[in-house]
Structure formats: C-alpha cells, structure tokens
Amino acid sequence: MLCANTRMLLLRCPLLLLLLPLGSRPQKLPTRDEELFQMQIRDKAFFHDSSVIPDGAEISSYLFRDTPKRYFFVVEEDNTPLAVTVTPCDAPLEWKLSVQELPEEASGEGSGEPEPLEQQKQQITNEEGTELFSYRGNDVEYFVSSSSPSGLYQLDLLSTEKDTHFKVYATTTPESDQPYPELPYDPRIDVTSLGRTTVTLAWKPSPTASLLKQPIQYCIVINKEHNFKSLCAVEAKLSSDDAFMMAPKPGLDFSPFDFAHFGFPSDNNSGKERGFLKSSSKFGRQISSKPRVDLHKVCIGNKNIFTVSDLKPDTQYYFDMFAVNTNTNMSTAYIGTFARTKEEAKQKTVELKDGKVTDVFIKRKGAKFLRFAPVSSHQKVTFSIHSCLDAVQIQVRRDGKLLLSQNVEGVRQFQLRGKAKAKYLIRLKGSKKGASMLKILATTRPNKQSFPSLPEDTRIKAFDKLRTCSSVTVAWLGTQERNKFCIYRREVDDNYNEEQKKREQNQCLGPDTRKKSEKVLCKYFHSQNIQKAVTTETIRGLQPGKSYLLDVYVIGHGGQSVKYQSKLVKTRKFC
C-alpha cells in the first residue's frame, strides 16, 4: 500500500514511488483501498501528469531526449518482495535501480509540524545509493527480488535517441498480482498455411487462460519491416511519428489532455478546445498530416489459430502475437515470426544485391529462384548460405551452365570462378519435412563474409563427472577465426524431450530473442591450431536436480549469429 499523505516519506507503507520532475507540485498519494484510487486507476489519463505510481499498477510516462527522470520508492520493512518492470516503447532506454539507507526522521516530529516537501527531496537526493541493476536497450526488462531490504530505492531512466514514452510497473506483491500473462513452454508462432494473399498462424494458449482461467485475448500485429518486442512499441508506431515535435520544453505545466500529442491514448476530446492543440507560434509548427504506417493490429479474442487475409503476393511479412490480460490490460509478447506469401502463378525471381544478406522462406517441398547480376567485372563470386532449420538444396547456373549442386545444412560458403557480364541463377529447394528458412549472401568481394565460420561439429559436450548440485561443465569447438561466443541457459521441466528441443533448433534466431536473465557470459575465442580449438566453461548458480537447456551462439564480424546444437543437462540432486 502506498502512503496517503506527504507529512513524511517514511510512514508505514511497503512501497512508495515518487516522480520528481522540475516544477512538480505536492499531490495527494492514493491508496489501493480508497474509492478515489479505484476511480483514478481506471482513468489512465490521471497518471500521465501524476507524481505517484501506485503499488501494483502499470503507468505510462515520457522522456525528453537526454533529459533523465528519477523515481523513488521506499521499502519500509525488511524481507519485502519487490518487482519492477520497465517497458520501452519506441526508443531504447538506459535505466538503473539503486538503493540507499532510509533518511532520519524529521527533527520537527515532536511539534507535529510536517517536514517541508522540498526539504524531504533534498534529503533524498543528496546521496548516491548502491547500484542493484542496470540495463540499456529496448527489451522489456525486469528486476525481481523475493526478499528486499528496507531502504530508499531510486530508479533513473534516460533516452539518448529521441523523445519517447515508456511504461513502469512496480509491486510489493508479485506472487499474488501476476498482471502479465504467462507464456506457454513453446512461445513461438507457427505458420500452418501459406497462400498468395493469406497466412494462417497457430500458437499454444497462455497458461494464464488455460490453467488460471483468467480472461486473456490475443492480439496479432502484421507489418513488413520487423518484429516488435512489446505491444507498447506497436502502439507507439501506430501513433504519429511527428507527435513529439509538438512536445513543450521540460518545466512547462502539463495536462492529461495534452498527452494525446505524445502518443498516449485519450478517451475524451476536450483537448481540442485547448490552445496547445492548435497551431501556435508559441509551441512550434503545426502537426502535418502523414500517411499511415503499414502496420496493422487485430485482437481476436481467445482463439489460438487465425488466418491473416488481404496480403500481397510474394511479400515478406512479420507477425507478432501478444497475450493481453483484459483485467489488467497488460500484455506479454510471444516470439514473433516472418513468412513470405506465395508468388503469383508466374514464378518471380528475387534479385540479390552484392554484399547484402537476404532472408528466404520456402514452403515444404517448394522451390525459390534468385538472380545475381554483378554490376562490375569480377574474378570470383562467393555464395554464403545459412540454413536455419533442415537442409536445403542449392543449384547455381551461370548463363545457363550448371556450376554447383549441393545440399546445405548450417552455414556453408561456395566460391566460384567469375566471368565478365555474367548472370547467375540460384535455385533453392526446400525440405520434404517442412517449411525452410534461410539466409543467403552473394558477393564479388572476396573478403566480405557475413556469417561466422563454424567447426564441422557444432555439438555441445557436457562432462558428467564434473556435474555438481549447482553447476555443470561444458565444452565446444571453435575455429581459427576469432569470433565472439555467447552461452545462454534456460530451466526446463524434467519431461522436456528431444522432440521439444528439435522445435527450438532455428539457428537463425539470435541472442536478441533471449531474455537477459538467461545469459551466462560472452567471450572471444580462437586457436591457430585447429586441433586445439576447444573451449570449456563451468556454468554455476544452478538449482539441485533441475534440467537446463544450454545454447551457444557464435557471432561473426558482420553481426550475424549462428546457434550451436542445443544441449540438455541436469544437475545432481544430492551432493
């Protein structure tokens, strides 16, 4: 519960969050059992200009570029659970959580006079606390502690790219709240059917709906650019990109009505009568009309299969799925996917650009044709293929003559003799087992290599004799090329089997799709002696008798990553 007056920051409340921007004024702090608070929390616009973030409620706020914001929360008692979630919307954020000892009680306590608010602020901000957690990026990131000490917690946020808005959720009862829907054990979206203008998607239901019986609806997002990491990012993209150009300078008096211009939704139209929403030389230029972004969101209730229609043939689309708890209006993202719709009846050839990686999707038993026509004379041409799932077949013809016919699994590179003004036709044939995804690079520059080199054996070896109740030791092969290796771990159920592991073997899904909490470490490694290109690593901090899925990613100089074969390990139950 949050404090209901400003006499002291340290009244008996487990969590209090105060936002202290320039020019903020004292406000009454709502409590979770007040009727007024219940009304206010339903009216999201109330919190856009409030200095209070209630315990257990998600609020939206904004950041001006290079202008930090700071929140404080007081944990009054030791061993208090604490969870803080920060959701960036349309720009990466830098945020840090720290803690310091609670300030002494006011000297004027005996007189009954409240300590001035400005004096309290000064007392709070004079000292720097101990940093607990920091993050930089655009992922939804969490800080969770089952037993937090009493103290003054400080949350600092900064956007260095542009004016942006974000969401913050904090609670002292994370176990009972659970406002975010839980993802299933396989959180991917499956493409079950592909047509020229339709794509059918299927996904596993959220346990929040199937087991906890809470009201969940699914929202699908379709676009042609990239996948999204949060529904907040989608809503920011759907808003006018120029909205922040109208933002007044920090220190001006804000009103909930004004936040419609910041991409925040508003259910009333009273802001139209305010001068701020009209063209005015005082606040800058008038917002110009802009074509809508090619992004679509549709909410479909609690179904877990849906057909997207009215798509363009031979066009790559990105699909994202969000489970939304309709009680809390808070959401969780599934792992997005992409697919290219079927071509028209006449097969269309995809043009490859020199030195640029192209994503290719091939239906089961299907084929795809690509064309590479170098603009200058060349002695050699290199084709690099990264097959994400099962093996694919590649054929390369130069001016009608067959030069190459190979099956490709993992990463392969082929170098062919060049010829002036030559044109290359590439035929890619998919697997009989299912749909295929791959990345291909064609170049006439011999030193251009986007994909990292791999050893012949990409398995991860676990040493059974070195297993303990809290650690496992693994090894994997490297190459003579110096690359960056990152290892990730994820706890899985004891009944996790090889069939489930096989579904997660998409080698094209990089570390950016993993949670930060799953990361173990990253390191650079190579050896000129290929026989000695072996590295070992001990993964500590595991739980006794638990199963873990380990993944190793190798990241090349061009930024492309390849995943080794996943390894299932289990710690000893008794030591």
Coordinates of C-alpha atoms in Angstrom, one line a residue:
M1 CA 0.0 0.0 0.0
L2 CA 1.1 3.5 -0.8
C3 CA 1.2 6.4 1.6
A4 CA -1.9 8.7 1.7
N5 CA -0.3 12.0 2.8
T6 CA 3.0 13.8 2.4
R7 CA 3.7 14.5 6.1
M8 CA 6.6 12.1 6.0
L9 CA 8.1 9.9 3.2
L10 CA 8.6 7.2 5.8
L11 CA 5.1 6.4 7.0
R12 CA 4.1 2.7 7.3
C13 CA 3.9 1.7 3.7
P14 CA 5.9 -1.1 2.0
L15 CA 6.3 0.8 -1.3
L16 CA 6.1 4.4 -2.4
L17 CA 7.2 5.7 -5.8
L18 CA 7.6 9.5 -6.3
L19 CA 8.4 11.2 -9.6
L20 CA 10.3 14.5 -9.1
P21 CA 10.4 16.4 -12.3
L22 CA 11.1 20.1 -12.4
G23 CA 8.2 22.2 -11.2
S24 CA 6.3 19.2 -9.7
R25 CA 3.7 20.1 -7.1
P26 CA 2.7 18.2 -3.9
Q27 CA -0.2 15.8 -4.6
K28 CA -2.3 13.5 -2.5
L29 CA -1.0 10.0 -2.7
P30 CA -3.8 7.4 -3.5
T31 CA -4.0 4.2 -1.6
R32 CA -5.1 0.9 -3.0
D33 CA -8.2 0.7 -0.8
E34 CA -9.6 4.1 -1.4
E35 CA -12.7 4.6 -3.7
L36 CA -11.0 7.6 -5.2
F37 CA -7.9 5.5 -6.2
Q38 CA -10.2 2.9 -7.7
M39 CA -11.7 5.6 -9.9
Q40 CA -8.3 7.1 -10.7
I41 CA -6.6 3.8 -11.8
R42 CA -9.4 3.2 -14.3
D43 CA -8.8 6.6 -15.7
K44 CA -5.2 6.2 -17.1
A45 CA -5.0 9.8 -18.1
F46 CA -4.9 10.7 -14.3
F47 CA -1.4 9.2 -14.0
H48 CA 0.1 10.9 -17.1
D49 CA 0.7 14.0 -15.0
S50 CA 0.8 12.5 -11.6
S51 CA 3.9 12.2 -9.4
V52 CA 2.7 9.0 -7.9
I53 CA 2.9 5.4 -9.2
P54 CA 0.6 3.2 -7.2
D55 CA 1.7 -0.2 -5.9
G56 CA 0.6 -2.8 -8.4
A57 CA -0.4 -0.6 -11.3
E58 CA 1.3 -0.1 -14.7
I59 CA 1.6 3.6 -15.6
S60 CA 2.8 5.4 -18.8
S61 CA 5.2 8.3 -18.7
Y62 CA 7.6 10.1 -21.2
L63 CA 11.2 11.1 -21.5
F64 CA 12.7 14.0 -23.4
R65 CA 15.9 13.1 -25.2
D66 CA 19.0 13.4 -22.9
T67 CA 16.7 14.5 -20.0
P68 CA 16.8 11.9 -17.2
K69 CA 13.9 11.1 -15.0
R70 CA 14.0 9.7 -11.5
Y71 CA 11.6 7.7 -9.4
F72 CA 11.9 6.9 -5.7
F73 CA 10.3 4.0 -3.9
V74 CA 10.5 3.4 -0.2
V75 CA 10.6 -0.2 1.1
E76 CA 9.7 0.2 4.8
E77 CA 10.3 -3.3 6.0
D78 CA 13.0 -5.9 5.5
N79 CA 12.3 -9.1 3.6
T80 CA 9.7 -7.4 1.4
P81 CA 9.2 -8.9 -2.1
L82 CA 9.8 -6.4 -4.9
A83 CA 9.3 -6.5 -8.7
V84 CA 10.0 -3.6 -11.1
T85 CA 9.2 -3.9 -14.8
V86 CA 10.3 -1.2 -17.4
T87 CA 8.8 -1.3 -20.9
P88 CA 10.5 0.9 -23.6
C89 CA 8.0 1.9 -26.3
D90 CA 9.6 3.4 -29.4
A91 CA 13.2 4.0 -28.4
P92 CA 15.9 2.2 -26.3
L93 CA 16.2 3.3 -22.7
E94 CA 19.0 3.3 -20.2
W95 CA 17.8 2.7 -16.7
K96 CA 19.3 1.9 -13.3
L97 CA 18.0 0.8 -10.0
S98 CA 19.9 1.6 -6.8
V99 CA 19.2 1.6 -3.0
Q100 CA 20.4 3.7 -0.1
E101 CA 19.6 3.8 3.6
L102 CA 16.4 5.5 4.7
P103 CA 16.9 9.1 5.9
E104 CA 16.5 10.0 9.5
E105 CA 13.1 11.0 10.8
A106 CA 12.2 14.7 10.8
S107 CA 13.5 16.7 13.7
G108 CA 10.2 18.5 14.0
E109 CA 8.4 15.3 14.8
G110 CA 7.7 16.3 18.4
S111 CA 6.0 19.6 17.3
G112 CA 3.7 17.8 15.0
E113 CA 4.7 20.0 12.1
P114 CA 5.2 18.2 8.8
E115 CA 8.7 18.4 7.2
P116 CA 8.6 20.6 4.1
L117 CA 8.4 18.6 0.9
E118 CA 11.4 20.4 -0.6
Q119 CA 13.5 19.5 2.5
Q120 CA 12.5 15.9 2.1
K121 CA 13.5 15.9 -1.6
Q122 CA 16.9 17.5 -0.7
Q123 CA 17.4 14.8 2.0
I124 CA 16.6 12.1 -0.6
T125 CA 18.8 13.2 -3.4
N126 CA 21.9 14.3 -1.6
E127 CA 23.4 10.8 -1.5
E128 CA 24.1 8.2 -4.2
G129 CA 22.8 4.7 -3.5
T130 CA 24.3 1.3 -4.2
E131 CA 23.5 0.1 -7.7
L132 CA 21.4 -3.0 -7.9
F133 CA 20.6 -3.4 -11.5
S134 CA 21.2 -1.5 -14.8
Y135 CA 20.0 -2.1 -18.4
R136 CA 20.4 -0.5 -21.8
G137 CA 18.2 -1.5 -24.7
N138 CA 14.7 -1.8 -26.0
D139 CA 13.7 -5.1 -24.4
V140 CA 11.1 -5.4 -21.7
E141 CA 13.3 -5.9 -18.7
Y142 CA 12.7 -6.9 -15.1
F143 CA 14.2 -6.6 -11.6
V144 CA 12.7 -9.2 -9.2
S145 CA 13.7 -9.8 -5.6
S146 CA 11.9 -12.2 -3.3
S147 CA 13.4 -10.5 -0.2
S148 CA 14.3 -6.9 -0.4
P149 CA 15.9 -4.9 2.4
S150 CA 14.2 -1.8 3.7
G151 CA 15.6 1.3 2.1
L152 CA 15.2 4.1 -0.3
Y153 CA 15.1 2.7 -3.9
Q154 CA 15.9 5.0 -6.8
L155 CA 15.0 4.4 -10.4
D156 CA 16.8 6.5 -13.1
L157 CA 15.7 6.5 -16.7
L158 CA 17.3 8.1 -19.8
S159 CA 16.6 8.2 -23.5
T160 CA 19.6 9.2 -25.7
E161 CA 18.0 8.7 -29.1
K162 CA 14.8 10.7 -29.1
D163 CA 11.8 11.9 -27.1
T164 CA 9.9 8.8 -26.1
H165 CA 7.5 7.2 -23.8
F166 CA 7.6 4.1 -21.7
K167 CA 5.8 2.1 -19.0
V168 CA 6.7 1.2 -15.5
Y169 CA 5.2 -1.4 -13.2
A170 CA 6.1 -2.0 -9.6
T171 CA 4.7 -4.1 -6.9
T172 CA 5.4 -5.5 -3.4
T173 CA 3.1 -8.5 -4.0
P174 CA 4.4 -10.0 -7.3
E175 CA 3.3 -13.6 -6.4
S176 CA -0.3 -12.7 -6.0
D177 CA -0.5 -9.9 -8.6
Q178 CA 0.8 -11.7 -11.7
P179 CA -0.6 -9.0 -14.0
Y180 CA 1.4 -10.1 -17.1
P181 CA 0.1 -13.2 -18.9
E182 CA 2.4 -16.3 -18.7
L183 CA 3.8 -17.7 -21.9
P184 CA 3.5 -21.4 -22.8
Y185 CA 6.6 -23.7 -22.8
D186 CA 6.8 -23.2 -26.6
P187 CA 6.1 -19.5 -27.1
R188 CA 6.6 -19.5 -30.9
I189 CA 4.1 -18.7 -33.6
D190 CA 3.7 -21.4 -36.2
V191 CA 2.9 -20.7 -39.9
T192 CA 0.5 -23.6 -40.6
S193 CA -0.7 -22.5 -44.1
L194 CA 0.7 -20.1 -46.7
G195 CA -1.1 -18.7 -49.7
R196 CA -0.7 -15.8 -52.2
T197 CA -2.8 -13.5 -50.1
T198 CA -3.3 -15.4 -46.8
V199 CA -1.2 -16.7 -44.0
T200 CA -2.6 -19.0 -41.2
L201 CA -1.0 -18.7 -37.8
A202 CA -1.3 -21.0 -34.8
W203 CA 0.1 -20.8 -31.3
K204 CA -0.2 -22.5 -27.9
P205 CA -2.5 -20.9 -25.4
S206 CA -1.2 -18.9 -22.4
P207 CA -1.4 -20.9 -19.1
T208 CA -2.9 -17.8 -17.6
A209 CA -6.0 -18.6 -19.7
S210 CA -5.9 -22.4 -19.8
L211 CA -4.9 -23.1 -16.2
L212 CA -5.6 -20.0 -14.2
K213 CA -8.8 -19.3 -16.1
Q214 CA -8.1 -15.6 -16.3
P215 CA -9.6 -13.6 -19.2
I216 CA -7.0 -13.5 -22.0
Q217 CA -7.3 -12.2 -25.5
Y218 CA -4.8 -12.4 -28.3
C219 CA -3.7 -9.5 -30.5
I220 CA -1.9 -10.1 -33.8
V221 CA 0.4 -7.4 -35.3
I222 CA 1.3 -7.6 -39.0
N223 CA 3.9 -5.4 -40.8
K224 CA 6.6 -5.6 -43.5
E225 CA 9.6 -4.2 -41.5
H226 CA 10.5 -6.1 -38.4
N227 CA 9.2 -7.9 -35.3
F228 CA 8.2 -6.0 -32.2
K229 CA 9.2 -6.8 -28.6
S230 CA 6.2 -5.2 -26.8
L231 CA 2.6 -4.1 -27.5
C232 CA 3.7 -0.7 -26.2
A233 CA 6.2 -0.5 -29.2
V234 CA 3.4 -1.3 -31.6
E235 CA 1.1 1.4 -30.2
A236 CA 3.9 3.9 -30.4
K237 CA 4.5 3.0 -34.1
L238 CA 0.8 3.3 -34.8
S239 CA 0.9 6.8 -33.3
S240 CA 2.1 9.8 -35.4
D241 CA 5.9 9.7 -35.8
D242 CA 5.9 13.5 -35.6
A243 CA 3.9 13.8 -32.4
F244 CA 7.0 14.5 -30.2
M245 CA 7.8 17.6 -32.4
M246 CA 5.0 19.3 -30.6
A247 CA 6.2 18.5 -27.1
P248 CA 6.7 21.6 -24.9
K249 CA 10.0 22.1 -23.1
P250 CA 10.6 20.5 -19.7
G251 CA 9.2 22.6 -16.9
L252 CA 6.0 23.6 -18.6
D253 CA 2.7 22.8 -17.0
F254 CA 1.4 19.5 -18.5
S255 CA -2.2 18.4 -18.6
P256 CA -3.6 14.9 -19.3
F257 CA -5.4 16.5 -22.3
D258 CA -2.0 17.3 -23.8
F259 CA -0.8 13.7 -23.9
A260 CA -2.8 12.8 -27.0
H261 CA 0.1 14.5 -28.8
F262 CA 2.6 12.3 -27.1
G263 CA 1.1 9.1 -28.4
F264 CA -0.8 8.5 -25.2
P265 CA -4.5 7.4 -25.7
S266 CA -7.2 9.7 -24.5
D267 CA -10.9 8.9 -24.3
N268 CA -12.1 12.5 -24.3
N269 CA -12.0 15.2 -26.9
S270 CA -11.8 18.2 -24.6
G271 CA -8.2 18.7 -25.5
K272 CA -9.4 20.0 -28.9
E273 CA -10.6 23.2 -27.2
R274 CA -7.2 24.0 -25.7
G275 CA -4.8 26.3 -27.5
F276 CA -2.0 23.8 -27.1
L277 CA -3.6 21.5 -29.6
K278 CA -4.0 24.3 -32.2
S279 CA -1.3 25.8 -34.5
S280 CA 0.6 28.3 -32.4
S281 CA 3.9 30.1 -32.9
K282 CA 4.5 29.8 -29.1
F283 CA 4.7 26.0 -29.2
G284 CA 6.2 25.5 -32.7
R285 CA 4.9 24.2 -36.0
Q286 CA 1.6 22.6 -36.7
I287 CA 1.5 18.8 -37.0
S288 CA 1.3 17.9 -40.6
S289 CA -0.7 15.0 -41.9
K290 CA 1.3 11.9 -42.6
P291 CA 0.5 8.6 -44.4
R292 CA -0.4 5.8 -42.0
V293 CA 2.4 3.4 -41.3
D294 CA 2.0 -0.1 -43.0
L295 CA 1.2 -1.7 -39.6
H296 CA -2.0 -3.5 -38.6
K297 CA -3.2 -4.8 -35.2
V298 CA -6.2 -7.0 -34.7
C299 CA -7.4 -8.6 -31.5
I300 CA -9.2 -11.9 -31.9
G301 CA -10.5 -13.0 -28.5
N302 CA -9.2 -16.2 -27.0
K303 CA -8.7 -18.2 -30.3
N304 CA -5.3 -19.7 -30.9
I305 CA -5.5 -20.0 -34.7
F306 CA -6.1 -17.2 -37.1
T307 CA -5.8 -16.6 -40.9
V308 CA -4.5 -13.2 -42.0
S309 CA -6.0 -12.2 -45.3
D310 CA -5.7 -9.5 -47.9
L311 CA -1.9 -9.7 -48.1
K312 CA 0.1 -9.0 -51.2
P313 CA 1.6 -12.0 -53.1
D314 CA 5.3 -12.7 -52.9
T315 CA 5.8 -10.3 -49.9
Q316 CA 7.6 -10.9 -46.7
Y317 CA 5.5 -10.1 -43.6
Y318 CA 6.4 -10.1 -39.9
F319 CA 3.9 -11.5 -37.4
D320 CA 3.8 -10.8 -33.7
M321 CA 1.4 -12.2 -31.1
F322 CA 0.6 -10.6 -27.7
A323 CA -1.4 -12.2 -24.9
V324 CA -3.4 -9.5 -23.2
N325 CA -4.9 -9.8 -19.7
T326 CA -8.2 -8.0 -20.1
N327 CA -8.5 -7.5 -16.4
T328 CA -5.2 -5.6 -16.1
N329 CA -4.8 -4.6 -19.8
M330 CA -1.1 -5.7 -19.5
S331 CA 0.5 -7.9 -22.2
T332 CA 3.3 -10.4 -22.9
A333 CA 4.9 -11.0 -26.3
Y334 CA 5.2 -14.4 -28.0
I335 CA 8.3 -15.0 -30.1
G336 CA 7.5 -13.4 -33.5
T337 CA 7.9 -15.0 -36.9
F338 CA 8.1 -14.0 -40.5
A339 CA 6.8 -15.5 -43.7
R340 CA 6.7 -14.6 -47.4
T341 CA 3.4 -15.1 -49.2
K342 CA 3.3 -17.3 -52.3
E343 CA 4.2 -15.8 -55.7
E344 CA 1.7 -15.2 -58.4
A345 CA 1.1 -18.1 -60.8
K346 CA 4.2 -16.9 -62.8
Q347 CA 7.3 -17.6 -60.8
K348 CA 9.1 -14.4 -59.8
T349 CA 12.8 -14.3 -59.4
V350 CA 14.3 -12.4 -56.4
E351 CA 17.2 -10.1 -57.2
L352 CA 20.2 -10.4 -54.9
K353 CA 22.3 -7.3 -54.1
D354 CA 26.0 -7.6 -53.9
G355 CA 27.1 -8.0 -50.2
K356 CA 23.5 -7.9 -48.7
V357 CA 22.0 -10.7 -46.7
T358 CA 18.6 -11.8 -48.0
D359 CA 16.0 -13.8 -45.9
V360 CA 14.3 -16.6 -47.9
F361 CA 11.3 -18.6 -46.9
I362 CA 10.5 -21.8 -48.8
K363 CA 7.3 -23.9 -48.2
R364 CA 7.5 -27.7 -47.8
K365 CA 8.8 -29.3 -51.0
G366 CA 8.8 -25.9 -52.6
A367 CA 11.4 -24.0 -54.5
K368 CA 12.6 -20.4 -54.8
F369 CA 14.6 -18.8 -57.6
L370 CA 17.1 -15.9 -57.1
R371 CA 19.2 -13.9 -59.6
F372 CA 22.5 -12.3 -59.1
A373 CA 23.9 -10.0 -61.7
P374 CA 27.1 -8.2 -60.6
V375 CA 27.4 -4.7 -61.9
S376 CA 31.2 -4.8 -62.5
S377 CA 33.7 -7.3 -63.8
H378 CA 34.9 -9.9 -61.2
Q379 CA 37.3 -12.8 -60.9
K380 CA 35.3 -14.7 -58.3
V381 CA 31.9 -14.8 -56.8
T382 CA 31.0 -16.1 -53.3
F383 CA 27.7 -17.5 -52.2
S384 CA 27.2 -17.9 -48.4
I385 CA 24.2 -19.9 -47.2
H386 CA 22.8 -20.2 -43.6
S387 CA 20.1 -22.8 -43.4
C388 CA 18.0 -22.0 -40.3
L389 CA 16.2 -25.4 -40.0
D390 CA 16.6 -28.5 -42.1
A391 CA 18.9 -29.0 -45.1
V392 CA 18.1 -27.2 -48.4
Q393 CA 19.4 -27.9 -51.9
I394 CA 21.2 -25.1 -53.8
Q395 CA 21.9 -25.1 -57.6
V396 CA 23.8 -22.3 -59.2
R397 CA 23.9 -21.7 -63.0
R398 CA 26.0 -19.1 -64.8
D399 CA 24.5 -18.1 -68.1
G400 CA 22.6 -21.4 -68.2
K401 CA 25.6 -23.6 -67.3
L402 CA 25.3 -25.6 -64.1
L403 CA 28.2 -24.8 -61.8
L404 CA 27.1 -26.1 -58.4
S405 CA 24.6 -28.5 -56.9
Q406 CA 24.8 -29.2 -53.2
N407 CA 22.8 -29.9 -50.1
V408 CA 23.3 -27.3 -47.4
E409 CA 22.9 -27.7 -43.6
G410 CA 24.0 -25.0 -41.2
V411 CA 26.4 -22.5 -42.7
R412 CA 28.2 -23.1 -46.0
Q413 CA 30.3 -21.0 -48.3
F414 CA 30.9 -21.6 -52.1
Q415 CA 33.4 -19.7 -54.2
L416 CA 33.0 -19.9 -58.0
R417 CA 35.1 -18.6 -60.9
G418 CA 33.7 -15.3 -62.2
K419 CA 33.1 -14.1 -65.7
A420 CA 32.6 -10.7 -67.2
K421 CA 29.0 -9.6 -67.5
A422 CA 27.9 -13.0 -66.2
K423 CA 24.4 -13.6 -64.6
Y424 CA 23.8 -16.2 -62.0
L425 CA 20.5 -18.1 -61.4
I426 CA 20.1 -19.7 -58.0
R427 CA 17.5 -22.4 -57.3
L428 CA 16.8 -23.2 -53.7
K429 CA 14.7 -26.3 -53.0
G430 CA 13.1 -26.8 -49.6
S431 CA 13.0 -29.8 -47.3
K432 CA 10.5 -32.6 -47.6
K433 CA 10.0 -32.5 -43.8
G434 CA 8.6 -29.0 -43.6
A435 CA 9.0 -25.3 -44.4
S436 CA 12.5 -24.0 -44.7
M437 CA 14.0 -20.7 -43.8
L438 CA 17.5 -19.5 -44.8
K439 CA 19.7 -16.5 -45.2
I440 CA 21.8 -16.1 -48.4
L441 CA 24.6 -13.6 -49.3
A442 CA 26.2 -13.2 -52.8
T443 CA 29.2 -11.0 -53.3
T444 CA 32.1 -10.4 -55.7
R445 CA 34.2 -9.1 -52.8
P446 CA 36.4 -11.9 -51.6
N447 CA 36.8 -10.5 -48.0
K448 CA 33.1 -10.0 -47.5
Q449 CA 31.8 -12.6 -45.0
S450 CA 28.6 -12.0 -43.1
F451 CA 28.3 -15.4 -41.4
P452 CA 30.8 -16.6 -38.8
S453 CA 32.9 -19.7 -39.6
L454 CA 31.8 -22.9 -37.9
P455 CA 33.6 -26.2 -37.0
E456 CA 32.3 -29.4 -38.6
D457 CA 30.9 -30.5 -35.2
T458 CA 28.6 -27.9 -33.6
R459 CA 27.6 -30.1 -30.6
I460 CA 28.0 -29.0 -27.0
K461 CA 29.7 -31.6 -24.8
A462 CA 28.8 -31.9 -21.1
F463 CA 31.2 -33.6 -18.7
D464 CA 29.1 -35.9 -16.5
K465 CA 31.8 -36.4 -13.9
L466 CA 32.1 -32.6 -13.3
R467 CA 28.4 -32.2 -12.6
T468 CA 27.5 -30.9 -9.2
C469 CA 24.3 -29.8 -7.5
S470 CA 24.8 -26.2 -8.6
S471 CA 27.0 -26.4 -11.7
V472 CA 27.7 -28.1 -15.0
T473 CA 30.8 -28.0 -17.2
V474 CA 30.6 -28.0 -21.0
A475 CA 32.9 -27.7 -24.0
W476 CA 32.5 -26.8 -27.6
L477 CA 34.7 -26.5 -30.7
G478 CA 35.9 -23.2 -32.2
T479 CA 37.8 -22.3 -35.4
Q480 CA 40.9 -20.5 -36.4
E481 CA 38.9 -17.3 -36.9
R482 CA 38.4 -15.1 -33.8
N483 CA 34.7 -14.9 -33.0
K484 CA 32.5 -13.9 -30.1
F485 CA 30.7 -16.8 -28.3
C486 CA 27.7 -16.3 -26.0
I487 CA 26.3 -19.0 -23.9
Y488 CA 22.7 -19.0 -22.6
R489 CA 20.8 -21.2 -20.2
R490 CA 17.1 -21.9 -19.6
E491 CA 15.5 -24.1 -17.0
V492 CA 13.1 -26.6 -18.4
D493 CA 10.7 -29.2 -17.0
D494 CA 12.0 -32.7 -16.3
N495 CA 9.8 -34.1 -19.0
Y496 CA 11.4 -31.9 -21.6
N497 CA 12.3 -34.2 -24.5
E498 CA 14.2 -34.3 -27.8
E499 CA 11.1 -33.5 -29.8
Q500 CA 10.6 -30.3 -27.9
K501 CA 14.3 -29.4 -28.3
K502 CA 14.1 -30.1 -32.1
R503 CA 11.3 -27.4 -32.4
E504 CA 13.8 -24.9 -31.0
Q505 CA 16.6 -25.5 -33.4
N506 CA 16.1 -22.5 -35.6
Q507 CA 19.7 -21.4 -36.0
C508 CA 18.7 -18.0 -37.3
L509 CA 17.2 -16.9 -34.0
G510 CA 20.0 -14.9 -32.4
P511 CA 20.8 -13.8 -28.8
D512 CA 18.5 -10.8 -29.3
T513 CA 15.5 -13.2 -28.9
R514 CA 16.6 -14.4 -25.5
K515 CA 15.9 -12.9 -22.1
K516 CA 18.7 -11.1 -20.4
S517 CA 18.3 -13.3 -17.3
E518 CA 19.2 -16.4 -19.4
K519 CA 22.6 -15.0 -20.4
V520 CA 25.6 -16.7 -18.8
L521 CA 28.5 -14.9 -20.5
C522 CA 30.2 -13.9 -23.7
K523 CA 33.8 -14.3 -24.7
Y524 CA 36.1 -14.2 -27.7
F525 CA 38.0 -17.4 -28.6
H526 CA 40.1 -18.9 -31.5
S527 CA 43.1 -21.1 -32.0
Q528 CA 45.6 -21.2 -34.9
N529 CA 45.9 -24.9 -34.2
I530 CA 42.6 -26.3 -35.2
Q531 CA 43.2 -29.4 -33.1
K532 CA 43.3 -27.3 -30.0
A533 CA 40.3 -25.0 -30.9
V534 CA 38.3 -26.3 -27.9
T535 CA 37.0 -24.1 -25.1
T536 CA 35.3 -25.2 -21.8
E537 CA 33.0 -23.3 -19.4
T538 CA 31.6 -24.0 -16.0
I539 CA 28.0 -22.7 -15.5
R540 CA 27.3 -22.0 -11.9
G541 CA 24.4 -20.9 -9.8
L542 CA 22.1 -23.7 -10.9
Q543 CA 19.5 -25.5 -8.7
P544 CA 19.9 -29.1 -7.5
G545 CA 18.1 -31.8 -9.5
K546 CA 17.0 -29.3 -12.2
S547 CA 17.1 -29.6 -16.0
Y548 CA 18.6 -26.8 -18.2
L549 CA 18.7 -26.2 -21.9
L550 CA 22.1 -24.7 -22.9
D551 CA 22.7 -22.8 -26.2
V552 CA 25.9 -21.4 -27.6
Y553 CA 25.8 -18.6 -30.2
V554 CA 28.8 -17.6 -32.3
I555 CA 28.6 -14.0 -33.6
G556 CA 30.6 -13.0 -36.7
H557 CA 32.2 -9.7 -37.6
G558 CA 29.2 -8.7 -39.7
G559 CA 26.9 -9.1 -36.7
Q560 CA 25.2 -12.3 -38.0
S561 CA 24.9 -15.1 -35.4
V562 CA 24.7 -18.9 -35.7
K563 CA 23.4 -21.2 -32.9
Y564 CA 25.2 -24.5 -32.0
Q565 CA 23.1 -27.5 -31.3
S566 CA 21.2 -27.1 -28.0
K567 CA 22.3 -29.3 -25.1
L568 CA 20.0 -30.6 -22.3
V569 CA 21.8 -31.0 -19.0
K570 CA 20.7 -31.8 -15.4
T571 CA 22.4 -31.0 -12.1
R572 CA 22.9 -33.6 -9.4
K573 CA 20.1 -33.9 -6.9
F574 CA 22.3 -34.9 -4.0
C575 CA 25.9 -33.9 -3.3

